[in-house]
Tab-separated table of C-alpha atoms in Angstrom:
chain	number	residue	atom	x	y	z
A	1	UNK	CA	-161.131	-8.105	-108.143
A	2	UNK	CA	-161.898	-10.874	-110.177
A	3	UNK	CA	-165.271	-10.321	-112.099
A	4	UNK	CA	-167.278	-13.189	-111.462
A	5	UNK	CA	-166.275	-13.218	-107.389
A	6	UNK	CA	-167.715	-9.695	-107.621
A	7	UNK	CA	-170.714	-10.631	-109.135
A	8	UNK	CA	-171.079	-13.396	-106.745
A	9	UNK	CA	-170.130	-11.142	-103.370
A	10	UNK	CA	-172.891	-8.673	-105.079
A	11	UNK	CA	-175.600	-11.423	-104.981
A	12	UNK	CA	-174.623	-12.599	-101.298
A	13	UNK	CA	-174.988	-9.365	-99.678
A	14	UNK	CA	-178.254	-8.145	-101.832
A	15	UNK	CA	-181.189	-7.982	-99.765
A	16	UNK	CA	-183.537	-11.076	-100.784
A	17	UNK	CA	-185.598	-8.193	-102.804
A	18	UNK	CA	-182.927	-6.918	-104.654
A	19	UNK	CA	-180.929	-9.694	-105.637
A	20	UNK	CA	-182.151	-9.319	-109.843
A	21	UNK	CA	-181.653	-4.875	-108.864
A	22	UNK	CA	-177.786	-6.431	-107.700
A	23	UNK	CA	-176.955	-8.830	-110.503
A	24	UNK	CA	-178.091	-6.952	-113.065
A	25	UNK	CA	-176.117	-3.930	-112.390
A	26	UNK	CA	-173.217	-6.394	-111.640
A	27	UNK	CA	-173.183	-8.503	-115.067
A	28	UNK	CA	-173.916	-5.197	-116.872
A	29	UNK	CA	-170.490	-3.551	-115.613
A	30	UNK	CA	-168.592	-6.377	-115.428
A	31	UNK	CA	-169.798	-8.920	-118.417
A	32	UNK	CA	-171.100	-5.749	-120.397
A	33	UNK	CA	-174.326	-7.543	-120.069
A	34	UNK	CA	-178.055	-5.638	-121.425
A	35	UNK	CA	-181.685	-6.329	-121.131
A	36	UNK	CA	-181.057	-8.783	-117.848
A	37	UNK	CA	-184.698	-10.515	-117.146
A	38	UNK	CA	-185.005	-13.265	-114.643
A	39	UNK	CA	-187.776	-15.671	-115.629
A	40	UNK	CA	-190.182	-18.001	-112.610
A	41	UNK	CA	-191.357	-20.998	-113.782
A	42	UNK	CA	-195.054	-21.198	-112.895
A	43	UNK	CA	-196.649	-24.079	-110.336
A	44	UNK	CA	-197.985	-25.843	-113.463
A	45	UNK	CA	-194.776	-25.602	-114.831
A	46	UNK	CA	-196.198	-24.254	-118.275
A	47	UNK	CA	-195.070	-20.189	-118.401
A	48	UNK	CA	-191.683	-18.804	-117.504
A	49	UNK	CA	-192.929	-15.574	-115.835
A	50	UNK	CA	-190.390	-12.268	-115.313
A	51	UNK	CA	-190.128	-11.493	-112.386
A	52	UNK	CA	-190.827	-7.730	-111.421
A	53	UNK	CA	-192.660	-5.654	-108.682
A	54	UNK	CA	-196.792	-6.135	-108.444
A	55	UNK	CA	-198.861	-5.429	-111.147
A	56	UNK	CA	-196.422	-7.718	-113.447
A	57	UNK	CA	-195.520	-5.224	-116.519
A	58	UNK	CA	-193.840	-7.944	-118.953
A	59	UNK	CA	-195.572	-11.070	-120.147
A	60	UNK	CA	-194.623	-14.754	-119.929
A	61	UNK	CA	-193.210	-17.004	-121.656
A	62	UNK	CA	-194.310	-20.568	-122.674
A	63	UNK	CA	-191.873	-22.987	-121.679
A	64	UNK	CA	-192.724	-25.370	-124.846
A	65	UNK	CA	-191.255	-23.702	-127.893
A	66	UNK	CA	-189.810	-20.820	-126.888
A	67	UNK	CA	-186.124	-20.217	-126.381
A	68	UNK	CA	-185.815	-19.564	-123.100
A	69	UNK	CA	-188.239	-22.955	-122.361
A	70	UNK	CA	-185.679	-25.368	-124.139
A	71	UNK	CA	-182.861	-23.728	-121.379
A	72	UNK	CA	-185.256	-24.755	-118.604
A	73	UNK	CA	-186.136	-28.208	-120.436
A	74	UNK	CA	-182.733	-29.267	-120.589
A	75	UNK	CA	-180.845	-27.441	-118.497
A	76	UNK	CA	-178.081	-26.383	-120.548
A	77	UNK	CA	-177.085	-22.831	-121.911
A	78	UNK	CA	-179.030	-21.610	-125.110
A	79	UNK	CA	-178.132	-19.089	-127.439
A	80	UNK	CA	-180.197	-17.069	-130.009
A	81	UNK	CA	-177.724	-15.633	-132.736
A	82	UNK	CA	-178.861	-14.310	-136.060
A	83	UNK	CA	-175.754	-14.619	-137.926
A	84	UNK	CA	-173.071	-15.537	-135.378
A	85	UNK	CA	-171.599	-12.136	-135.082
A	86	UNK	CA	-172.296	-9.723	-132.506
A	87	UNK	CA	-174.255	-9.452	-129.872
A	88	UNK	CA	-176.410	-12.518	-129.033
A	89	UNK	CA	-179.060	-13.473	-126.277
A	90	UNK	CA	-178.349	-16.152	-124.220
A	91	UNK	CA	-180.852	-18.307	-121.575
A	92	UNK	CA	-179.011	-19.649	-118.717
A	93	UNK	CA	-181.255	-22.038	-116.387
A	94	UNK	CA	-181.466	-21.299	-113.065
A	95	UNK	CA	-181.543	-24.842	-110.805
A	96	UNK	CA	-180.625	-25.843	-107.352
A	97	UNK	CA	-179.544	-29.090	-107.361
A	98	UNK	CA	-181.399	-30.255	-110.159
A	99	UNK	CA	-184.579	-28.081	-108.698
A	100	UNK	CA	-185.446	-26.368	-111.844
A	101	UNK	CA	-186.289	-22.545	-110.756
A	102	UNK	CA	-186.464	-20.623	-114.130
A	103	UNK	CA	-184.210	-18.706	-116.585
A	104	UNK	CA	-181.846	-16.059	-116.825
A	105	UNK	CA	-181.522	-14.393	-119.737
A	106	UNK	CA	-179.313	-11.546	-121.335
A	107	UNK	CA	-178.513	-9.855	-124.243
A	108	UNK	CA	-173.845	-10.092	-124.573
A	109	UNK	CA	-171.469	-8.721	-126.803
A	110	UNK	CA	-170.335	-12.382	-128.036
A	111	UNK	CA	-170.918	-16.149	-126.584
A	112	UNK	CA	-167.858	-18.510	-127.212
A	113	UNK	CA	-169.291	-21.949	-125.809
A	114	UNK	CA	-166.663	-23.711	-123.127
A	115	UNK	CA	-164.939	-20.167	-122.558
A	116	UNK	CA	-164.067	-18.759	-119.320
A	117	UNK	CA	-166.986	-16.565	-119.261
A	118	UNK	CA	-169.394	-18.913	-120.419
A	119	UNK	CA	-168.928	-21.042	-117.199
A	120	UNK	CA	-168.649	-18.110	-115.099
A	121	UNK	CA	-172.305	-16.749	-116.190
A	122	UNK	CA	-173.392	-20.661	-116.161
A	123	UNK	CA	-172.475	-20.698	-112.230
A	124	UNK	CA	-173.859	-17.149	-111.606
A	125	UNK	CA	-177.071	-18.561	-112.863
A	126	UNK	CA	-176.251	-21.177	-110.408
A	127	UNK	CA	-175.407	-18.756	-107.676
A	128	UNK	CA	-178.711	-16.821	-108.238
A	129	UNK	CA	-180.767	-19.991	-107.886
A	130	UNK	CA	-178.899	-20.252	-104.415
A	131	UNK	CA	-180.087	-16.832	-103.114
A	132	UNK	CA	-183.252	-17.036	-104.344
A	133	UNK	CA	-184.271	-20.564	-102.288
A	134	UNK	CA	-183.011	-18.269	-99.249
A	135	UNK	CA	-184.188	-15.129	-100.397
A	136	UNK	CA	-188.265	-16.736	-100.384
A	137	UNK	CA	-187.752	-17.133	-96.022
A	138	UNK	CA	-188.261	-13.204	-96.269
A	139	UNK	CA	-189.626	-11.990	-99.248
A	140	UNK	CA	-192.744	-13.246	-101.435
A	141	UNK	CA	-191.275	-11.558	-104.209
A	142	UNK	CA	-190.090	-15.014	-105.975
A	143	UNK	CA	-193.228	-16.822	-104.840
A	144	UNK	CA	-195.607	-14.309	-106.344
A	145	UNK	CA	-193.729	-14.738	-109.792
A	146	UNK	CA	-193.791	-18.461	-109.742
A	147	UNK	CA	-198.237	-18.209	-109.799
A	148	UNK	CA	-199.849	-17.324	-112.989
A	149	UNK	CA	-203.429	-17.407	-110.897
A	150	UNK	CA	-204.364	-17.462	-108.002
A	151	UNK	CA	-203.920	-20.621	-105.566
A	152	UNK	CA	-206.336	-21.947	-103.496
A	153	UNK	CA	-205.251	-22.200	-99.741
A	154	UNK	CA	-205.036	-25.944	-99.688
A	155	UNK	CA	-202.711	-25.324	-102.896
A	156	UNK	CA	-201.117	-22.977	-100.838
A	157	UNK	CA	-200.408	-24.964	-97.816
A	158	UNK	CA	-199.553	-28.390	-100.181
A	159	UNK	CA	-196.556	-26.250	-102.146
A	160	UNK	CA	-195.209	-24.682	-98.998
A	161	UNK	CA	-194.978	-28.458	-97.474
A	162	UNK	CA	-193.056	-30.132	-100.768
A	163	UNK	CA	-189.007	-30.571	-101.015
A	164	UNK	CA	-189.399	-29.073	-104.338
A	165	UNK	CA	-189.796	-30.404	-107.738
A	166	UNK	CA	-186.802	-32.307	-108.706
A	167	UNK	CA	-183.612	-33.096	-107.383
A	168	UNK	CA	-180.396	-34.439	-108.715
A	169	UNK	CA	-177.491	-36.219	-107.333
A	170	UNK	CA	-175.117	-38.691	-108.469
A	171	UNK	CA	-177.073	-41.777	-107.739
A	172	UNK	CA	-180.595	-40.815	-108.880
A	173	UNK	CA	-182.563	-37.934	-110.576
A	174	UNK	CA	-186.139	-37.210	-109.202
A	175	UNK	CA	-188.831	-35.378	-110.872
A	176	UNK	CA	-192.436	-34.675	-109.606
A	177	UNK	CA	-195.537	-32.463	-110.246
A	178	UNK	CA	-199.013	-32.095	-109.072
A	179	UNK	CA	-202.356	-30.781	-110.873
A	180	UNK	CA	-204.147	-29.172	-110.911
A	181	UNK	CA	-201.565	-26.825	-109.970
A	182	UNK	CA	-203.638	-24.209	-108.315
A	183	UNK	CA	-206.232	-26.440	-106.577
A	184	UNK	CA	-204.583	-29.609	-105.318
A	185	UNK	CA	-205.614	-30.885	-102.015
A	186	UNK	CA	-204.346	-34.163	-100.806
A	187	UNK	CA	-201.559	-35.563	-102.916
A	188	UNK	CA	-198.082	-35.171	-101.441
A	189	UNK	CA	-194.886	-36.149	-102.100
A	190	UNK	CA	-191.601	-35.998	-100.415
A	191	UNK	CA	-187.901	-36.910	-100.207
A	192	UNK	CA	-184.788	-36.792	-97.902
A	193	UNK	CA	-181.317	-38.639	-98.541
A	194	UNK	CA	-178.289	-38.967	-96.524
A	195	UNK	CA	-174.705	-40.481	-96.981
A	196	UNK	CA	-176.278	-43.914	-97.245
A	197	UNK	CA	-180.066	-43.832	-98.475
A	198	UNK	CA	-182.791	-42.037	-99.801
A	199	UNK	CA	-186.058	-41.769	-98.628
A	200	UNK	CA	-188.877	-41.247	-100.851
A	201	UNK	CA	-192.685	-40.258	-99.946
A	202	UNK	CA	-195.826	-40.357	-101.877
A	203	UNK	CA	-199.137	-39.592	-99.852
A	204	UNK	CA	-203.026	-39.602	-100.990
A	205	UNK	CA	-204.901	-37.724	-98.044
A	206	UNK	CA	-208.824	-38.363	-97.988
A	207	UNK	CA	-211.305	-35.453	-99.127
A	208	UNK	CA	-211.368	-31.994	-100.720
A	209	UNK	CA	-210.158	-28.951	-99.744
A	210	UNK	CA	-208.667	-27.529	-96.894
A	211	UNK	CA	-209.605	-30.951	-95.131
A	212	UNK	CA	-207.801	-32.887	-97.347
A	213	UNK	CA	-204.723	-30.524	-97.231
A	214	UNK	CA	-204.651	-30.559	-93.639
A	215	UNK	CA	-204.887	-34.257	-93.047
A	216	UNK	CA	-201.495	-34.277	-95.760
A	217	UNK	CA	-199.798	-31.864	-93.910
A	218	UNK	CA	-200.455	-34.003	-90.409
A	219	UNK	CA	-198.934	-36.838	-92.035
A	220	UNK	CA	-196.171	-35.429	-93.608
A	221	UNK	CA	-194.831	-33.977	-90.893
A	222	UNK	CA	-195.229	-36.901	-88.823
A	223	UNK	CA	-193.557	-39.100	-90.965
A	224	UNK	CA	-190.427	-36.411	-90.895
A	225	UNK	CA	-190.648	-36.531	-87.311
A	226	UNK	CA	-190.533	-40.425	-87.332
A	227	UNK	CA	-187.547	-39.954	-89.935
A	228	UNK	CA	-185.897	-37.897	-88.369
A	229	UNK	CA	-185.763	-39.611	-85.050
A	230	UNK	CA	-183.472	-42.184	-87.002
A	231	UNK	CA	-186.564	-44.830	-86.898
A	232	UNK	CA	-187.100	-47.520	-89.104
A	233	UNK	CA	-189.671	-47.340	-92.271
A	234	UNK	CA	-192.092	-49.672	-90.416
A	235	UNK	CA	-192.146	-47.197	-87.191
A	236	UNK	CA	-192.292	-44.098	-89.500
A	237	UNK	CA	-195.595	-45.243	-91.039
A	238	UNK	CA	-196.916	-46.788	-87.518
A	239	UNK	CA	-196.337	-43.454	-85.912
A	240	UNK	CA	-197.882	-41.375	-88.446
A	241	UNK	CA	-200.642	-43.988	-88.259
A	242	UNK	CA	-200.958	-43.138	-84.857
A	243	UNK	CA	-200.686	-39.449	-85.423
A	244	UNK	CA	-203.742	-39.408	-87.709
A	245	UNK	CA	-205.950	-41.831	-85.989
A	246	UNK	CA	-205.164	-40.059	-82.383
A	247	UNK	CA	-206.335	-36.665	-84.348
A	248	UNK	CA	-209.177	-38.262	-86.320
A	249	UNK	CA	-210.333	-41.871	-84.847
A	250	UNK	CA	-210.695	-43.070	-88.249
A	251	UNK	CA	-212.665	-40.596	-89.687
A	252	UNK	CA	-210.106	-39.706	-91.932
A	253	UNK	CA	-207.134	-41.464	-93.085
A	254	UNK	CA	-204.360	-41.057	-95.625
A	255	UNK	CA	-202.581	-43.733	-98.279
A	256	UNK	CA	-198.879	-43.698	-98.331
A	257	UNK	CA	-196.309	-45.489	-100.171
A	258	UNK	CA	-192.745	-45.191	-98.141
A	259	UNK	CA	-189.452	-46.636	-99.834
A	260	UNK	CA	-185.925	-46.043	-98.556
A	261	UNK	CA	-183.045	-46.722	-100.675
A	262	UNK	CA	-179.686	-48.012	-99.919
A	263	UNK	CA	-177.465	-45.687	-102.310
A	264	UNK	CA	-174.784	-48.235	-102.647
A	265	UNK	CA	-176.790	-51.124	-103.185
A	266	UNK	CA	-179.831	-50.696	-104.628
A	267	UNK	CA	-181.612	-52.629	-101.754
A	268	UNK	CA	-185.113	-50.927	-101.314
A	269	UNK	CA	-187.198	-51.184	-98.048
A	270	UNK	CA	-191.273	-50.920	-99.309
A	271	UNK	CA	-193.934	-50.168	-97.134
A	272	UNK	CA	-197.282	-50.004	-98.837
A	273	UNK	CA	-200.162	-47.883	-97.268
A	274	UNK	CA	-202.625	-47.610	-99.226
A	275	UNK	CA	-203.584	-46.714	-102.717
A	276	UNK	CA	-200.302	-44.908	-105.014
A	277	UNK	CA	-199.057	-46.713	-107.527
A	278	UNK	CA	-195.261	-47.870	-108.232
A	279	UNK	CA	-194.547	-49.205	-111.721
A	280	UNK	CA	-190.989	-50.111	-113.193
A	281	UNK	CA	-189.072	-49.301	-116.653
A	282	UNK	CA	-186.645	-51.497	-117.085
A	283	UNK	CA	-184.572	-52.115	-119.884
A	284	UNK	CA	-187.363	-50.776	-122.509
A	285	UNK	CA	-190.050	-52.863	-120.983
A	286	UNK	CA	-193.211	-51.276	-118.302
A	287	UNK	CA	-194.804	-53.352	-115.684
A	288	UNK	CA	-196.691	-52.429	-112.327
A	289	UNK	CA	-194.969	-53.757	-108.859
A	290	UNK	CA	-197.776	-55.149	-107.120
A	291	UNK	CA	-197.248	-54.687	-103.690
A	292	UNK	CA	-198.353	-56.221	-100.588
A	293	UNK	CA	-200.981	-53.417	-99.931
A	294	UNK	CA	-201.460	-52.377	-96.144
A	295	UNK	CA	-204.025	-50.645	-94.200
A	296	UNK	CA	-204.236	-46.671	-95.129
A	297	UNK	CA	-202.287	-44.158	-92.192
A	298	UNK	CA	-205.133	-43.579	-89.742
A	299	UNK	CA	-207.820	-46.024	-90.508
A	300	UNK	CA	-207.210	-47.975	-86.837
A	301	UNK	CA	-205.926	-47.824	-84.061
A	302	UNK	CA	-202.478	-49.671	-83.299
A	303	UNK	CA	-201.999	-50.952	-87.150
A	304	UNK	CA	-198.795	-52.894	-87.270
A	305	UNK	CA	-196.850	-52.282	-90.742
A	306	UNK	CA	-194.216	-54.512	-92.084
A	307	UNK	CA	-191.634	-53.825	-95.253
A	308	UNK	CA	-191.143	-55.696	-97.748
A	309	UNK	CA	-188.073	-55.568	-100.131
A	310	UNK	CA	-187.224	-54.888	-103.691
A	311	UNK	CA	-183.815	-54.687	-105.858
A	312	UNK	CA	-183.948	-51.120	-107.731
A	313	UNK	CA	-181.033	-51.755	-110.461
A	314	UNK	CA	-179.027	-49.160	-112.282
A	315	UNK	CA	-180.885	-48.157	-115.344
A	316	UNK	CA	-184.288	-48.570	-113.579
A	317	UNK	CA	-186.749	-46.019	-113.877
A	318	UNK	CA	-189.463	-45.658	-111.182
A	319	UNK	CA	-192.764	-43.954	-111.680
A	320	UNK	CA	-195.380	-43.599	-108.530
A	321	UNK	CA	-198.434	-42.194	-109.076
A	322	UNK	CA	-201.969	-41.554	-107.402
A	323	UNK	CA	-205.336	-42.676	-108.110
A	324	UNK	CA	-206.053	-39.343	-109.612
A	325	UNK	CA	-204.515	-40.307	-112.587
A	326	UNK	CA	-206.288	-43.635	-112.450
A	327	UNK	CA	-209.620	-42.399	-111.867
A	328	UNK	CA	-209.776	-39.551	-114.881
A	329	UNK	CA	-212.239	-40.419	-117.618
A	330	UNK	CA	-212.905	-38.922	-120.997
A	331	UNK	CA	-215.895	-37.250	-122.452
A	332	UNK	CA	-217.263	-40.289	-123.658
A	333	UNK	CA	-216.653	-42.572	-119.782
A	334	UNK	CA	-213.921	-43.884	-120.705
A	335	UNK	CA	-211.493	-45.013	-118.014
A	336	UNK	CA	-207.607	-43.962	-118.351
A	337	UNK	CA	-206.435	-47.393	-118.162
A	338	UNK	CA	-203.423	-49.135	-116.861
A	339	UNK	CA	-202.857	-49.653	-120.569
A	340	UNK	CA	-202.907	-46.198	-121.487
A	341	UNK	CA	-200.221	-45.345	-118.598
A	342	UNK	CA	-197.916	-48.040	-119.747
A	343	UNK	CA	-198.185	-46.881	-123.043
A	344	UNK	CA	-197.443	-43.032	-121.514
A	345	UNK	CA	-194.434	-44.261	-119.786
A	346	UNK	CA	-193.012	-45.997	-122.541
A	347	UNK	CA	-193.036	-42.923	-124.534
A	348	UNK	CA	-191.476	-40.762	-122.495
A	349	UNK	CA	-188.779	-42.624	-121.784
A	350	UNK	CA	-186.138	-40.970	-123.242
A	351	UNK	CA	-187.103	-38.015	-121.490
A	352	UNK	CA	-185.013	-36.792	-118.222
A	353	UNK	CA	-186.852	-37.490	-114.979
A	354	UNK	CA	-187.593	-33.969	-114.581
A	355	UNK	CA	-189.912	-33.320	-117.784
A	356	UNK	CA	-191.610	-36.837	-117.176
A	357	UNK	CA	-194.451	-35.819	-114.640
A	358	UNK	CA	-195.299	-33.276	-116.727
A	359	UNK	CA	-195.481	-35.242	-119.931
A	360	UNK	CA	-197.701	-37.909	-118.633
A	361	UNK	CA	-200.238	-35.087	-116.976
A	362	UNK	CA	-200.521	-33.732	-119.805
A	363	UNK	CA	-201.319	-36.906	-121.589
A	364	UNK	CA	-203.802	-37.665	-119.262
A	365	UNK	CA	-205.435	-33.794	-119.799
A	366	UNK	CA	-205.855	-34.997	-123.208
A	367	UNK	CA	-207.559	-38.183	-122.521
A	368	UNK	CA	-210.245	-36.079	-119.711
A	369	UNK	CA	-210.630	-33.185	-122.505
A	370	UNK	CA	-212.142	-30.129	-121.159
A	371	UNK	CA	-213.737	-31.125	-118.298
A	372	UNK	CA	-212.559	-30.249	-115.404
A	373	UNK	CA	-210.730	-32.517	-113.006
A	374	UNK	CA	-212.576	-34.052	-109.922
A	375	UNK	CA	-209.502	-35.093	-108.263
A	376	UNK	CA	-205.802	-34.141	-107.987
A	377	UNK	CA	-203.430	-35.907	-109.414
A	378	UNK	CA	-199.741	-36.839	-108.849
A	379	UNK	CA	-196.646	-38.315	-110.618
A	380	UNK	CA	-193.083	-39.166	-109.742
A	381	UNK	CA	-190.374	-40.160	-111.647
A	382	UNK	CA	-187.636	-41.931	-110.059
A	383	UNK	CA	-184.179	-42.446	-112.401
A	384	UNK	CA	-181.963	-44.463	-110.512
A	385	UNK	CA	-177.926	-45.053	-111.575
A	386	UNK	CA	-176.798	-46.074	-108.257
A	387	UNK	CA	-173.136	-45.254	-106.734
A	388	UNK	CA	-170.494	-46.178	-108.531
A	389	UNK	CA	-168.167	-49.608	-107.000
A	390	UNK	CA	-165.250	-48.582	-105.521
């Protein structure tokens, strides 16, 4: 039997538990594999954690300037070699469909780059991401490795409800991230695409807590309701409206920005709801959309929405983000400006979508210092290259 299709048929039929127990016994006798250690990237995204039975016995890794990190970064094989002979250790990133999970690494004989069994282990890696998205329906095994604390419940119920935390496909790469990672409460965000569009999501819910997170969660999944019915963007946000003002009667309400795409075109429906923020890099230069800004989800009763329309060209990159990151101020009362963000965006620019969220939250942790933050905060990163004419 081939090697790799036995590896593969090993990781398919592993209970979701054993899946590392499987592949590690499989790359060992067939790739003469050692020391096989699968590493979680945390919630904040900072520590690749191993993953191994409670009380964790190994420690984590950073993902900035370790080896294993610049796999994740930029999801491509790395190798560590002293001398180019003999046995090396390789990291392998582990991704579903862009959705950065964590690393795979082991210790080989030899690593020829392009050969046979480099791709093979590249799209075990690949294969192992796979099982592990439907391994975490039964097993909290995965789950527990991605926390390096403890979340709160409304962090708990917020990271349960998102897509994930990038996605790739040939017309766009997304990349999002929330903080504080083990306390967030309100901010959402949330995709779906099809054979003809994509539909993007970015929601503020009201208040603290488990109030804040269960207003989000309301919304959310009445918007995929509305979505999913095949229902236009206007109706999505009117229902969801209705939704939240038939549970709250205005006591509590929730801003939304909604934007489908049209995949082949670039034509993008807009319906603005409330208080995120959508700002454009194009062609080296930063500037906020302003958008015609709409009642909040909830507020009244019967609130009519309408779209409006914008031309999202290949090349363009699209950042949304919440008035968390608006709000933060330093020691001294200063005010993270509109300024400062621009300035954020434009240097991380060459950056993939993926690493940008991260990069600008971190910014802004700089600018607050070490007080702690009143308010969660979200950023997206939209790349869009469109499909291909023809």
């Amino acid at each position: 039997m081939d090697r790799f299709i036995a590896v593969e048929r090993a990781l398919r039929t592993a209970t979701p538990d054993g899946l590392l127990r499987s592949l590690e016994e499989g790359l060992i006798t067939q790739y003469g594999a050692a020391d096989v250690t699968l590493l979680m990237a945390d919630y904040a995204t900072t520590i690749l954690q191993p993953v191994t039975a409670l009380p964790y016995t190994k420690e984590p890794v950073p993902v900035h300037g370790s080896a294993p990190g610049r796999a994740f970064n930029w999801q491509s094989p790395h190798v560590e070699s002293a001398d180019g002979n003999g046995p090396v250790t390789v990291h392998l990133p582990v991704s579903v469909r862009g959705d950065r999970i964590g690393v795979l690494s082991l210790r080989l004989p030899d690593w020829r780059e392009g050969s046979g069994t480099a791709q093979e282990l590249t799209q075990i890696a690949e294969v192992l991401g796979h099982e592990i998205i439907v391994g975490e329906r039964d097993t909290d095994l995965y789950l527990q490795a991605r926390r390096a604390d403890r979340l709160t419940l409304a962090a708990e119920m917020q990271w349960q409800l998102l897509p994930g935390r990038s996605c790739t496909r040939p017309e766009y790469d997304i990349g999002a991230q929330l903080e504080p990672a083990y306390a967030i409460y309100g901010d959402n965000f949330d995709w779906s695409t099809s054979t003809h569009d994509l539909t993007l999501t970015v929601t503020n819910g009201m208040g603290e807590g488990i109030d804040a997170a269960l207003l989000t969660n309301l919304a959310v999944n009445a918007l995929r309701n509305a979505r999913r019915a095949g229902l236009s963007l206007a109706d999505q946000a009117y229902l969801a409206d209705q939704a939240l003002y038939g549970q709250h009667r205005g006591t509590q309400h929730l801003a939304a920005l909604l934007l489908r795409f049209d995949l082949a075109t670039g034509a993008t429906e807009i319906v603005d709801a409330g208080s995120p923020k959508m700002w454009l890099v194009r062609r080296g230069k930063v500037k906020q959309i302003e958008l015609n800004a709409q009642l909040p989800l909830g507020m009244f009763e019967d609130t009519v929405y309408t779209t409006e329309h914008f031309r999202t060209e290949p090349g363009d990159r699209l950042v949304f983000v919440s008035d968390g990151v608006y709000d933060v101020t330093s020691p001294s009362g200063e005010r993270y400006s509109e300024r400062a963000l621009a300035r954020a965006l434009t240097s991380t620019r060459l950056l993939p979508a993926s690493q940008v969220p991260r990069a600008v939250l971190q910014e802004l942790a700089g600018h607050r210092g070490v007080i702690d933050a009143d308010d969660d905060a979200m950023v997206v990163c939209l790349d869009w290259r469109g499909r291909p004419s023809g």
